[in-house]
mmCIF file of C-alpha atoms in Angstrom:
data_model
loop_
_atom_site.group_PDB
_atom_site.id
_atom_site.type_symbol
_atom_site.label_atom_id
_atom_site.label_comp_id
_atom_site.label_asym_id
_atom_site.label_seq_id
_atom_site.Cartn_x
_atom_site.Cartn_y
_atom_site.Cartn_z
ATOM 1 C CA MET Y 1 -55.065 -31.941 55.330
ATOM 2 C CA SER Y 2 -54.383 -29.534 57.775
ATOM 3 C CA LYS Y 3 -51.484 -27.193 55.671
ATOM 4 C CA TYR Y 4 -51.759 -27.209 52.057
ATOM 5 C CA PHE Y 5 -50.409 -24.695 49.433
ATOM 6 C CA PHE Y 6 -53.244 -23.585 46.302
ATOM 7 C CA THR Y 7 -51.946 -21.465 43.446
ATOM 8 C CA SER Y 8 -54.191 -19.923 40.837
ATOM 9 C CA GLU Y 9 -53.319 -17.916 37.460
ATOM 10 C CA SER Y 10 -54.218 -15.000 35.694
ATOM 11 C CA VAL Y 11 -53.745 -13.125 32.190
ATOM 12 C CA THR Y 12 -53.611 -9.857 30.943
ATOM 13 C CA GLU Y 13 -55.716 -8.818 28.469
ATOM 14 C CA GLY Y 14 -52.579 -8.658 26.106
ATOM 15 C CA HIS Y 15 -52.166 -12.267 26.067
ATOM 16 C CA PRO Y 16 -53.025 -14.157 23.050
ATOM 17 C CA ASP Y 17 -55.751 -16.207 24.258
ATOM 18 C CA LYS Y 18 -57.292 -13.390 25.693
ATOM 19 C CA ILE Y 19 -57.146 -11.360 22.694
ATOM 20 C CA CYS Y 20 -59.494 -14.138 20.936
ATOM 21 C CA ASP Y 21 -61.731 -14.077 23.996
ATOM 22 C CA GLN Y 22 -62.300 -10.366 23.669
ATOM 23 C CA ILE Y 23 -62.681 -9.995 20.051
ATOM 24 C CA SER Y 24 -65.078 -13.293 20.075
ATOM 25 C CA ASP Y 25 -67.084 -11.459 22.989
ATOM 26 C CA ALA Y 26 -66.832 -7.769 21.178
ATOM 27 C CA VAL Y 27 -68.318 -9.151 18.068
ATOM 28 C CA LEU Y 28 -71.336 -10.901 20.544
ATOM 29 C CA ASP Y 29 -72.086 -7.596 22.083
ATOM 30 C CA GLU Y 30 -71.867 -5.506 18.854
ATOM 31 C CA ILE Y 31 -74.590 -8.092 17.683
ATOM 32 C CA LEU Y 32 -76.881 -7.931 20.387
ATOM 33 C CA ARG Y 33 -76.742 -4.104 20.653
ATOM 34 C CA ASN Y 34 -78.658 -4.301 17.363
ATOM 35 C CA ASP Y 35 -80.373 -7.693 17.648
ATOM 36 C CA PRO Y 36 -80.612 -9.239 21.401
ATOM 37 C CA ASN Y 37 -82.202 -12.743 19.911
ATOM 38 C CA ALA Y 38 -79.391 -13.443 17.955
ATOM 39 C CA HIS Y 39 -77.782 -17.022 17.876
ATOM 40 C CA VAL Y 40 -74.066 -16.764 18.527
ATOM 41 C CA ALA Y 41 -71.097 -18.834 18.523
ATOM 42 C CA CYS Y 42 -68.072 -16.965 17.498
ATOM 43 C CA GLU Y 43 -64.681 -18.265 17.856
ATOM 44 C CA VAL Y 44 -60.896 -16.307 17.039
ATOM 45 C CA THR Y 45 -57.657 -17.791 16.565
ATOM 46 C CA ALA Y 46 -54.438 -15.455 16.158
ATOM 47 C CA THR Y 47 -51.072 -15.905 15.173
ATOM 48 C CA THR Y 48 -48.276 -13.514 13.617
ATOM 49 C CA GLY Y 49 -49.943 -10.822 11.651
ATOM 50 C CA MET Y 50 -53.146 -12.317 11.209
ATOM 51 C CA ILE Y 51 -56.897 -12.848 13.193
ATOM 52 C CA HIS Y 52 -59.074 -15.540 11.702
ATOM 53 C CA VAL Y 53 -62.814 -14.870 13.146
ATOM 54 C CA MET Y 54 -65.086 -17.882 12.599
ATOM 55 C CA GLY Y 55 -68.077 -19.726 13.765
ATOM 56 C CA GLU Y 56 -72.024 -19.824 13.055
ATOM 57 C CA ILE Y 57 -74.365 -16.391 13.769
ATOM 58 C CA SER Y 58 -77.805 -16.257 12.951
ATOM 59 C CA THR Y 59 -79.001 -12.604 12.936
ATOM 60 C CA GLU Y 60 -80.554 -10.108 11.088
ATOM 61 C CA CYS Y 61 -78.189 -7.057 11.566
ATOM 62 C CA TYR Y 62 -74.926 -6.527 10.034
ATOM 63 C CA VAL Y 63 -71.856 -6.172 11.947
ATOM 64 C CA ASP Y 64 -68.428 -5.289 10.382
ATOM 65 C CA ILE Y 65 -66.073 -7.939 12.242
ATOM 66 C CA ALA Y 66 -62.743 -6.588 11.019
ATOM 67 C CA SER Y 67 -63.344 -3.431 12.516
ATOM 68 C CA VAL Y 68 -64.490 -4.899 15.779
ATOM 69 C CA ALA Y 69 -61.708 -6.795 15.735
ATOM 70 C CA ARG Y 70 -58.962 -4.286 15.011
ATOM 71 C CA ASN Y 71 -60.648 -1.961 17.653
ATOM 72 C CA VAL Y 72 -60.090 -4.750 20.016
ATOM 73 C CA LEU Y 73 -56.604 -5.063 18.933
ATOM 74 C CA CYS Y 74 -55.613 -1.273 19.413
ATOM 75 C CA ASP Y 75 -57.625 -0.692 22.775
ATOM 76 C CA ILE Y 76 -55.498 -3.820 24.291
ATOM 77 C CA GLY Y 77 -52.341 -1.472 23.066
ATOM 78 C CA TYR Y 78 -51.419 -3.669 19.789
ATOM 79 C CA ASN Y 79 -50.853 -0.578 17.646
ATOM 80 C CA THR Y 80 -47.186 -0.105 17.674
ATOM 81 C CA ALA Y 81 -44.400 -1.861 16.051
ATOM 82 C CA ASP Y 82 -42.773 -2.637 19.656
ATOM 83 C CA ALA Y 83 -45.601 -4.765 20.577
ATOM 84 C CA GLY Y 84 -45.090 -7.314 17.229
ATOM 85 C CA PHE Y 85 -48.352 -7.132 16.623
ATOM 86 C CA ASN Y 86 -50.546 -4.231 14.999
ATOM 87 C CA GLY Y 87 -54.335 -4.146 14.688
ATOM 88 C CA ASN Y 88 -54.020 -1.845 12.312
ATOM 89 C CA THR Y 89 -52.160 -3.680 9.707
ATOM 90 C CA CYS Y 90 -52.641 -7.152 10.244
ATOM 91 C CA ALA Y 91 -55.039 -9.779 8.029
ATOM 92 C CA VAL Y 92 -58.596 -10.302 9.617
ATOM 93 C CA LEU Y 93 -59.977 -13.543 7.911
ATOM 94 C CA THR Y 94 -63.613 -14.162 8.817
ATOM 95 C CA SER Y 95 -65.703 -17.453 8.222
ATOM 96 C CA ILE Y 96 -68.959 -17.397 9.328
ATOM 97 C CA ASP Y 97 -71.879 -19.923 8.530
ATOM 98 C CA MET Y 98 -75.227 -20.212 10.066
ATOM 99 C CA GLN Y 99 -76.630 -21.904 13.238
ATOM 100 C CA SER Y 100 -76.987 -25.556 12.316
ATOM 101 C CA PRO Y 101 -80.873 -25.703 12.164
ATOM 102 C CA ASP Y 102 -80.474 -29.252 13.741
ATOM 103 C CA ILE Y 103 -79.435 -27.437 16.975
ATOM 104 C CA ALA Y 104 -82.148 -24.571 16.303
ATOM 105 C CA MET Y 105 -85.005 -26.703 16.584
ATOM 106 C CA GLY Y 106 -84.222 -27.475 19.880
ATOM 107 C CA VAL Y 107 -83.017 -24.261 21.018
ATOM 108 C CA ASN Y 108 -86.600 -22.075 19.284
ATOM 109 C CA GLU Y 109 -88.991 -24.638 21.076
ATOM 110 C CA SER Y 110 -88.021 -26.875 23.527
ATOM 111 C CA LEU Y 111 -89.139 -30.369 24.424
ATOM 112 C CA GLU Y 112 -91.483 -28.931 27.003
ATOM 113 C CA MET Y 113 -93.124 -26.685 24.486
ATOM 114 C CA LYS Y 114 -93.462 -29.366 21.764
ATOM 115 C CA ASN Y 115 -95.432 -31.547 24.754
ATOM 116 C CA GLY Y 116 -97.816 -29.065 24.816
ATOM 117 C CA GLY Y 117 -96.549 -26.714 27.502
ATOM 118 C CA SER Y 118 -97.468 -23.195 27.560
ATOM 119 C CA ASP Y 119 -95.129 -21.473 30.254
ATOM 120 C CA ALA Y 120 -93.014 -18.967 28.432
ATOM 121 C CA ASP Y 121 -89.886 -19.805 30.079
ATOM 122 C CA ASP Y 122 -90.326 -22.986 28.566
ATOM 123 C CA ARG Y 123 -90.226 -21.731 25.234
ATOM 124 C CA ILE Y 124 -86.382 -22.073 24.952
ATOM 125 C CA GLY Y 125 -84.549 -25.705 25.379
ATOM 126 C CA ALA Y 126 -80.922 -25.703 26.182
ATOM 127 C CA GLY Y 127 -78.306 -25.168 23.243
ATOM 128 C CA ASP Y 128 -76.332 -28.046 23.977
ATOM 129 C CA GLN Y 129 -76.294 -30.846 26.548
ATOM 130 C CA GLY Y 130 -73.614 -30.587 29.469
ATOM 131 C CA MET Y 131 -72.702 -29.777 33.044
ATOM 132 C CA MET Y 132 -72.031 -26.289 34.498
ATOM 133 C CA PHE Y 133 -70.309 -25.121 38.108
ATOM 134 C CA GLY Y 134 -70.735 -22.538 39.770
ATOM 135 C CA TYR Y 135 -68.792 -21.621 43.102
ATOM 136 C CA ALA Y 136 -68.437 -19.834 46.201
ATOM 137 C CA CYS Y 137 -66.363 -19.043 49.447
ATOM 138 C CA ASP Y 138 -65.854 -16.870 52.313
ATOM 139 C CA GLU Y 139 -62.408 -16.072 51.408
ATOM 140 C CA THR Y 140 -62.845 -12.386 49.972
ATOM 141 C CA PRO Y 141 -65.293 -9.752 49.924
ATOM 142 C CA GLU Y 142 -66.450 -11.031 46.625
ATOM 143 C CA LEU Y 143 -66.933 -14.429 47.666
ATOM 144 C CA MET Y 144 -64.475 -15.662 45.407
ATOM 145 C CA PRO Y 145 -61.261 -17.962 46.191
ATOM 146 C CA LEU Y 146 -58.134 -15.676 47.293
ATOM 147 C CA ALA Y 147 -55.616 -16.809 45.001
ATOM 148 C CA ILE Y 148 -57.608 -16.234 41.703
ATOM 149 C CA SER Y 149 -59.050 -12.703 43.241
ATOM 150 C CA LEU Y 150 -55.090 -11.753 44.065
ATOM 151 C CA ALA Y 151 -53.730 -12.933 40.483
ATOM 152 C CA HIS Y 152 -56.817 -10.914 38.661
ATOM 153 C CA ARG Y 153 -55.997 -8.029 40.705
ATOM 154 C CA LEU Y 154 -52.040 -8.497 39.653
ATOM 155 C CA ALA Y 155 -52.845 -8.764 35.937
ATOM 156 C CA LYS Y 156 -55.402 -5.745 35.754
ATOM 157 C CA ARG Y 157 -52.445 -3.600 37.435
ATOM 158 C CA LEU Y 158 -49.806 -4.975 35.468
ATOM 159 C CA ALA Y 159 -52.303 -3.603 32.619
ATOM 160 C CA CYS Y 160 -52.962 -0.156 34.132
ATOM 161 C CA VAL Y 161 -49.277 0.751 35.100
ATOM 162 C CA ARG Y 162 -48.663 -0.174 31.520
ATOM 163 C CA LYS Y 163 -51.484 1.952 30.157
ATOM 164 C CA ASP Y 164 -50.679 5.180 32.257
ATOM 165 C CA GLY Y 165 -47.427 5.484 31.582
ATOM 166 C CA THR Y 166 -46.065 4.461 35.148
ATOM 167 C CA ILE Y 167 -43.997 1.808 33.694
ATOM 168 C CA PRO Y 168 -43.649 3.033 30.571
ATOM 169 C CA TYR Y 169 -41.568 0.065 28.691
ATOM 170 C CA LEU Y 170 -43.922 -2.535 29.528
ATOM 171 C CA LEU Y 171 -45.871 -4.117 26.390
ATOM 172 C CA PRO Y 172 -49.106 -5.898 26.818
ATOM 173 C CA ASP Y 173 -48.532 -9.683 27.012
ATOM 174 C CA GLY Y 174 -48.470 -10.950 30.941
ATOM 175 C CA LYS Y 175 -49.099 -13.653 33.080
ATOM 176 C CA THR Y 176 -49.727 -13.618 37.084
ATOM 177 C CA GLN Y 177 -49.714 -16.119 39.304
ATOM 178 C CA VAL Y 178 -50.208 -16.532 43.840
ATOM 179 C CA THR Y 179 -49.756 -19.586 45.478
ATOM 180 C CA VAL Y 180 -51.829 -19.502 49.003
ATOM 181 C CA GLU Y 181 -50.679 -21.299 52.288
ATOM 182 C CA TYR Y 182 -54.172 -22.883 53.889
ATOM 183 C CA ASP Y 183 -54.408 -23.889 57.264
ATOM 184 C CA ASN Y 184 -57.286 -26.115 58.010
ATOM 185 C CA GLY Y 185 -58.978 -24.763 55.347
ATOM 186 C CA VAL Y 186 -58.046 -21.289 55.902
ATOM 187 C CA PRO Y 187 -55.816 -18.973 53.747
ATOM 188 C CA LYS Y 188 -53.033 -17.694 56.119
ATOM 189 C CA ARG Y 189 -50.313 -16.387 54.001
ATOM 190 C CA ILE Y 190 -49.078 -15.774 50.279
ATOM 191 C CA ASP Y 191 -45.985 -18.480 49.735
ATOM 192 C CA ALA Y 192 -45.257 -17.311 46.114
ATOM 193 C CA VAL Y 193 -46.034 -14.630 43.474
ATOM 194 C CA VAL Y 194 -45.137 -14.945 39.798
ATOM 195 C CA VAL Y 195 -45.124 -11.944 37.161
ATOM 196 C CA SER Y 196 -44.021 -12.638 33.738
ATOM 197 C CA THR Y 197 -44.709 -9.591 31.446
ATOM 198 C CA GLN Y 198 -43.800 -8.762 28.065
ATOM 199 C CA HIS Y 199 -41.056 -5.495 27.768
ATOM 200 C CA LYS Y 200 -39.578 -3.377 25.611
ATOM 201 C CA LYS Y 201 -36.112 -4.883 24.497
ATOM 202 C CA GLU Y 202 -34.348 -1.799 26.096
ATOM 203 C CA ALA Y 203 -35.546 -2.445 29.883
ATOM 204 C CA SER Y 204 -32.943 -4.230 31.942
ATOM 205 C CA LEU Y 205 -34.064 -7.325 34.042
ATOM 206 C CA GLU Y 206 -32.884 -5.290 37.094
ATOM 207 C CA GLN Y 207 -35.448 -2.478 36.730
ATOM 208 C CA ILE Y 208 -38.051 -4.757 35.477
ATOM 209 C CA ARG Y 209 -38.021 -6.494 38.562
ATOM 210 C CA ALA Y 210 -37.789 -3.098 40.659
ATOM 211 C CA ASP Y 211 -40.655 -1.522 39.249
ATOM 212 C CA VAL Y 212 -42.987 -4.814 39.173
ATOM 213 C CA LEU Y 213 -42.153 -5.100 42.897
ATOM 214 C CA GLN Y 214 -42.881 -1.483 43.503
ATOM 215 C CA HIS Y 215 -45.575 -0.609 41.061
ATOM 216 C CA VAL Y 216 -47.730 -3.887 40.701
ATOM 217 C CA ILE Y 217 -46.636 -6.455 43.318
ATOM 218 C CA GLN Y 218 -46.694 -3.699 46.621
ATOM 219 C CA PRO Y 219 -49.968 -2.236 46.085
ATOM 220 C CA ILE Y 220 -52.266 -5.204 45.519
ATOM 221 C CA LEU Y 221 -50.964 -7.699 47.927
ATOM 222 C CA PRO Y 222 -52.396 -7.401 51.341
ATOM 223 C CA LYS Y 223 -49.587 -6.988 54.008
ATOM 224 C CA GLU Y 224 -51.102 -9.178 56.321
ATOM 225 C CA PHE Y 225 -50.679 -12.292 54.113
ATOM 226 C CA LEU Y 226 -47.150 -11.548 53.528
ATOM 227 C CA ASP Y 227 -44.207 -12.562 55.572
ATOM 228 C CA GLU Y 228 -40.191 -12.712 54.801
ATOM 229 C CA ASN Y 229 -40.483 -16.229 53.564
ATOM 230 C CA THR Y 230 -42.791 -14.981 50.651
ATOM 231 C CA LYS Y 231 -40.920 -15.706 47.585
ATOM 232 C CA TYR Y 232 -41.206 -13.235 44.403
ATOM 233 C CA TYR Y 233 -40.361 -14.454 40.752
ATOM 234 C CA ILE Y 234 -40.452 -11.779 38.367
ATOM 235 C CA ASN Y 235 -39.794 -12.381 34.656
ATOM 236 C CA PRO Y 236 -37.889 -15.661 35.838
ATOM 237 C CA THR Y 237 -36.786 -16.300 32.383
ATOM 238 C CA GLY Y 238 -35.145 -13.251 32.258
ATOM 239 C CA ARG Y 239 -36.186 -11.904 29.076
ATOM 240 C CA PHE Y 240 -39.681 -11.466 27.434
ATOM 241 C CA VAL Y 241 -39.609 -9.261 24.451
ATOM 242 C CA VAL Y 242 -41.405 -11.342 21.903
ATOM 243 C CA GLY Y 243 -45.228 -11.681 23.259
ATOM 244 C CA GLY Y 244 -48.602 -11.457 22.014
ATOM 245 C CA PRO Y 245 -49.510 -13.481 18.726
ATOM 246 C CA VAL Y 246 -45.975 -13.479 17.511
ATOM 247 C CA GLY Y 247 -44.393 -15.452 20.534
ATOM 248 C CA ASP Y 248 -47.392 -17.924 20.566
ATOM 249 C CA SER Y 249 -50.774 -18.409 18.750
ATOM 250 C CA GLY Y 250 -54.121 -17.896 20.458
ATOM 251 C CA LEU Y 251 -57.364 -19.637 20.504
ATOM 252 C CA THR Y 252 -61.172 -18.662 22.249
ATOM 253 C CA GLY Y 253 -61.628 -20.477 25.432
ATOM 254 C CA ARG Y 254 -58.321 -21.899 26.296
ATOM 255 C CA LYS Y 255 -58.619 -20.136 29.984
ATOM 256 C CA ILE Y 256 -61.528 -21.387 30.988
ATOM 257 C CA ILE Y 257 -59.990 -21.713 34.501
ATOM 258 C CA VAL Y 258 -58.657 -18.333 34.676
ATOM 259 C CA ASP Y 259 -62.555 -17.343 33.760
ATOM 260 C CA THR Y 260 -64.059 -18.920 36.621
ATOM 261 C CA TYR Y 261 -62.727 -19.851 39.975
ATOM 262 C CA GLY Y 262 -58.670 -20.360 39.335
ATOM 263 C CA GLY Y 263 -58.910 -24.318 39.886
ATOM 264 C CA MET Y 264 -60.365 -23.955 43.183
ATOM 265 C CA GLY Y 265 -63.891 -25.735 42.147
ATOM 266 C CA ARG Y 266 -64.688 -27.742 39.426
ATOM 267 C CA HIS Y 267 -65.152 -27.151 35.531
ATOM 268 C CA GLY Y 268 -67.643 -28.522 33.093
ATOM 269 C CA GLY Y 269 -65.387 -27.625 30.269
ATOM 270 C CA GLY Y 270 -67.334 -25.220 28.283
ATOM 271 C CA ALA Y 271 -66.113 -22.035 27.354
ATOM 272 C CA PHE Y 272 -67.924 -18.473 27.661
ATOM 273 C CA SER Y 273 -66.706 -15.995 25.259
ATOM 274 C CA GLY Y 274 -68.354 -15.540 22.030
ATOM 275 C CA LYS Y 275 -71.558 -17.505 23.119
ATOM 276 C CA ASP Y 276 -75.233 -16.006 23.159
ATOM 277 C CA PRO Y 277 -76.919 -16.643 26.387
ATOM 278 C CA THR Y 278 -78.887 -19.463 25.078
ATOM 279 C CA LYS Y 279 -75.444 -21.578 25.455
ATOM 280 C CA VAL Y 280 -75.996 -23.254 28.575
ATOM 281 C CA ASP Y 281 -71.987 -23.484 28.417
ATOM 282 C CA ARG Y 282 -72.288 -19.429 29.459
ATOM 283 C CA SER Y 283 -76.232 -19.014 30.988
ATOM 284 C CA ALA Y 284 -75.937 -21.770 33.419
ATOM 285 C CA ALA Y 285 -72.617 -21.189 34.780
ATOM 286 C CA TYR Y 286 -73.422 -17.749 35.174
ATOM 287 C CA ALA Y 287 -76.757 -19.107 37.216
ATOM 288 C CA ALA Y 288 -74.731 -21.787 39.193
ATOM 289 C CA ARG Y 289 -72.223 -18.731 40.519
ATOM 290 C CA TYR Y 290 -75.507 -16.804 41.302
ATOM 291 C CA VAL Y 291 -76.808 -19.817 43.215
ATOM 292 C CA ALA Y 292 -73.668 -20.621 44.919
ATOM 293 C CA LYS Y 293 -73.150 -16.891 45.776
ATOM 294 C CA ASN Y 294 -76.390 -16.534 47.517
ATOM 295 C CA ILE Y 295 -75.875 -19.637 49.517
ATOM 296 C CA VAL Y 296 -72.766 -18.713 51.312
ATOM 297 C CA ALA Y 297 -73.706 -14.928 51.182
ATOM 298 C CA ALA Y 298 -76.524 -16.043 53.713
ATOM 299 C CA GLY Y 299 -73.954 -18.041 56.095
ATOM 300 C CA LEU Y 300 -75.740 -21.655 54.660
ATOM 301 C CA ALA Y 301 -72.267 -22.547 53.889
ATOM 302 C CA LYS Y 302 -68.606 -21.617 54.098
ATOM 303 C CA ARG Y 303 -67.755 -22.974 50.979
ATOM 304 C CA CYS Y 304 -70.337 -24.508 48.065
ATOM 305 C CA GLU Y 305 -69.927 -26.017 44.530
ATOM 306 C CA VAL Y 306 -73.422 -25.812 42.264
ATOM 307 C CA GLN Y 307 -73.601 -28.511 39.286
ATOM 308 C CA LEU Y 308 -76.603 -27.619 36.737
ATOM 309 C CA ALA Y 309 -76.904 -30.287 34.046
ATOM 310 C CA TYR Y 310 -78.817 -30.015 30.765
ATOM 311 C CA ALA Y 311 -80.005 -32.031 27.837
ATOM 312 C CA ILE Y 312 -80.311 -30.217 24.345
ATOM 313 C CA GLY Y 313 -83.481 -29.221 23.647
ATOM 314 C CA VAL Y 314 -84.970 -29.502 26.875
ATOM 315 C CA ALA Y 315 -85.641 -26.668 29.215
ATOM 316 C CA HIS Y 316 -85.555 -27.829 32.966
ATOM 317 C CA PRO Y 317 -82.030 -28.971 34.267
ATOM 318 C CA VAL Y 318 -81.862 -32.754 34.620
ATOM 319 C CA SER Y 319 -80.191 -32.370 37.681
ATOM 320 C CA VAL Y 320 -79.027 -29.893 40.548
ATOM 321 C CA LEU Y 321 -76.563 -30.941 42.940
ATOM 322 C CA VAL Y 322 -75.301 -28.408 45.826
ATOM 323 C CA ASP Y 323 -71.765 -29.638 47.466
ATOM 324 C CA PRO Y 324 -71.370 -27.490 50.603
ATOM 325 C CA PHE Y 325 -68.081 -29.768 51.462
ATOM 326 C CA GLY Y 326 -69.138 -30.251 54.786
ATOM 327 C CA THR Y 327 -69.222 -26.411 55.790
ATOM 328 C CA SER Y 328 -73.153 -26.311 56.064
ATOM 329 C CA PRO Y 329 -75.598 -27.472 58.819
ATOM 330 C CA TYR Y 330 -77.617 -28.698 55.989
ATOM 331 C CA THR Y 331 -77.211 -31.368 53.678
ATOM 332 C CA GLY Y 332 -76.129 -31.290 50.046
ATOM 333 C CA GLU Y 333 -79.928 -32.567 49.353
ATOM 334 C CA GLU Y 334 -81.320 -30.276 51.766
ATOM 335 C CA LEU Y 335 -79.742 -27.168 49.993
ATOM 336 C CA ALA Y 336 -80.603 -28.519 46.408
ATOM 337 C CA ALA Y 337 -84.308 -28.663 47.524
ATOM 338 C CA ALA Y 338 -83.954 -25.252 48.457
ATOM 339 C CA VAL Y 339 -82.449 -24.477 45.418
ATOM 340 C CA ARG Y 340 -84.917 -25.363 42.866
ATOM 341 C CA LYS Y 341 -87.584 -23.559 45.141
ATOM 342 C CA VAL Y 342 -85.947 -20.105 44.894
ATOM 343 C CA PHE Y 343 -84.169 -19.926 41.645
ATOM 344 C CA ASP Y 344 -85.825 -20.835 37.983
ATOM 345 C CA LEU Y 345 -83.089 -22.734 36.156
ATOM 346 C CA ARG Y 346 -84.521 -23.043 32.717
ATOM 347 C CA PRO Y 347 -82.367 -21.492 30.191
ATOM 348 C CA ALA Y 348 -85.126 -18.615 29.140
ATOM 349 C CA ALA Y 349 -85.772 -17.720 33.066
ATOM 350 C CA ILE Y 350 -81.954 -17.700 33.665
ATOM 351 C CA ILE Y 351 -81.655 -15.158 30.278
ATOM 352 C CA ARG Y 352 -84.749 -12.819 31.729
ATOM 353 C CA THR Y 353 -83.676 -13.054 35.708
ATOM 354 C CA LEU Y 354 -79.842 -11.822 34.807
ATOM 355 C CA ASP Y 355 -80.428 -9.969 32.051
ATOM 356 C CA LEU Y 356 -78.411 -11.140 29.524
ATOM 357 C CA CYS Y 357 -79.438 -10.508 26.226
ATOM 358 C CA ARG Y 358 -77.372 -7.075 27.101
ATOM 359 C CA PRO Y 359 -74.279 -6.084 25.494
ATOM 360 C CA ILE Y 360 -72.115 -6.819 28.594
ATOM 361 C CA TYR Y 361 -69.649 -9.212 27.368
ATOM 362 C CA ARG Y 362 -66.489 -7.937 26.187
ATOM 363 C CA GLN Y 363 -65.479 -6.335 29.596
ATOM 364 C CA LEU Y 364 -65.749 -9.687 31.138
ATOM 365 C CA ALA Y 365 -63.512 -11.585 28.693
ATOM 366 C CA ALA Y 366 -60.433 -10.213 30.583
ATOM 367 C CA TYR Y 367 -59.725 -11.014 34.436
ATOM 368 C CA GLY Y 368 -62.691 -13.221 35.341
ATOM 369 C CA HIS Y 369 -66.033 -13.520 34.488
ATOM 370 C CA MET Y 370 -67.095 -14.199 38.491
ATOM 371 C CA GLY Y 371 -66.325 -12.308 41.112
ATOM 372 C CA ARG Y 372 -66.790 -8.878 39.374
ATOM 373 C CA GLU Y 373 -68.467 -7.032 41.604
ATOM 374 C CA ASP Y 374 -66.995 -3.887 39.653
ATOM 375 C CA LEU Y 375 -68.956 -4.747 36.818
ATOM 376 C CA ASP Y 376 -73.187 -4.084 36.164
ATOM 377 C CA VAL Y 377 -73.424 -8.021 36.467
ATOM 378 C CA SER Y 378 -76.266 -9.675 37.819
ATOM 379 C CA TRP Y 379 -74.908 -12.795 38.839
ATOM 380 C CA GLU Y 380 -72.970 -11.181 41.533
ATOM 381 C CA LYS Y 381 -76.039 -10.025 43.307
ATOM 382 C CA THR Y 382 -77.495 -11.548 46.428
ATOM 383 C CA ASP Y 383 -80.476 -10.932 46.294
ATOM 384 C CA ARG Y 384 -81.900 -14.488 46.886
ATOM 385 C CA VAL Y 385 -80.276 -14.563 50.811
ATOM 386 C CA ASP Y 386 -83.732 -14.195 52.493
ATOM 387 C CA ALA Y 387 -85.588 -16.610 50.171
ATOM 388 C CA LEU Y 388 -83.272 -19.093 50.521
ATOM 389 C CA LYS Y 389 -83.422 -19.144 54.320
ATOM 390 C CA LYS Y 390 -86.792 -18.920 54.257
ATOM 391 C CA ALA Y 391 -86.978 -22.128 51.785
ATOM 392 C CA LEU Y 392 -85.068 -23.794 54.585
ATOM 393 C CA ASN Y 393 -86.763 -22.383 57.409
ATOM 394 C CA HIS Y 394 -83.789 -21.011 58.716
ATOM 395 C CA SER Y 395 -83.941 -17.715 60.731
ATOM 396 C CA VAL Y 396 -83.618 -14.395 58.707
ATOM 397 C CA GLU Y 397 -82.007 -11.781 60.588
#
């Protein structure tokens, strides 16, 4: 297609699903802070007046899960009657079991170790079967698709102007969406922008639309992508007073496209939040992004998608696929061979290389896990560029 439109959305930290993601990852962080080797799979649901934390956790430390949940809610801004949900007074239920011994048997000792292996990075088997995807492209400085990058920036800005009082009548729940027009695979203009924000009932629609345009949209969107035909939809229903868990139930892992590439690039289906890094749903997805970003940063492709696949209890990936979408002088097979030389994609090696046993996850649970150069995350580094070029006998400048 020479001309087409692509749309991505984001949500604010006060969206019901994102509340659950943040609580799940805050529980994980608190456990990792005290027990870096813990096995955690923490899920959260939210509804009117209630948070339910559940899952399988094996750890030697104690965490006050209810206090963690309440702190997250209050930090987001759910601590007043106006928001319709109050972290100080809501019910917090917990239902926690230990990790299944059948799963632990494969994670704690991989098939390779059982067959006589001695390599330290063979010790951990993948925590589940499945496939994980990573993606990168040259549309933005952080090598992310333009639409999701802008949608995240708008959502963050919406939360910022609420918290700093610039728009004092805003409430925590909100969503953003950006449609980009492409020509021959290159983003040319922004065609449409949607911002829906929860607000106090006394705010008028005219005031909301004027303030969001001035304080949220205009400071974020690049002027060179805007024109007289760009369309703006601000609270298009006309009213958004009831929001958060009162307006809609929330669930961990229900915003996996928001968490990754906004639909540009495929997704294996596994969510991230609340899972310790032995779960390849999380760690291998970060590794795949790390690989794809280094390929694009090295100038080996303009767009790149990486698929990794694992078998439960087995350390080595069962397949590594690289698709440069015809934007590379190398074939996918050549790029995949270079990736296997340069990157160790066993779970233990990924955890060690990307330093994933740190309590870094709650900060990722809103506004995307990928492209976060504002945070100290190792999968956004481009430190394998020269090694990839060398593996391909590509000239290193």
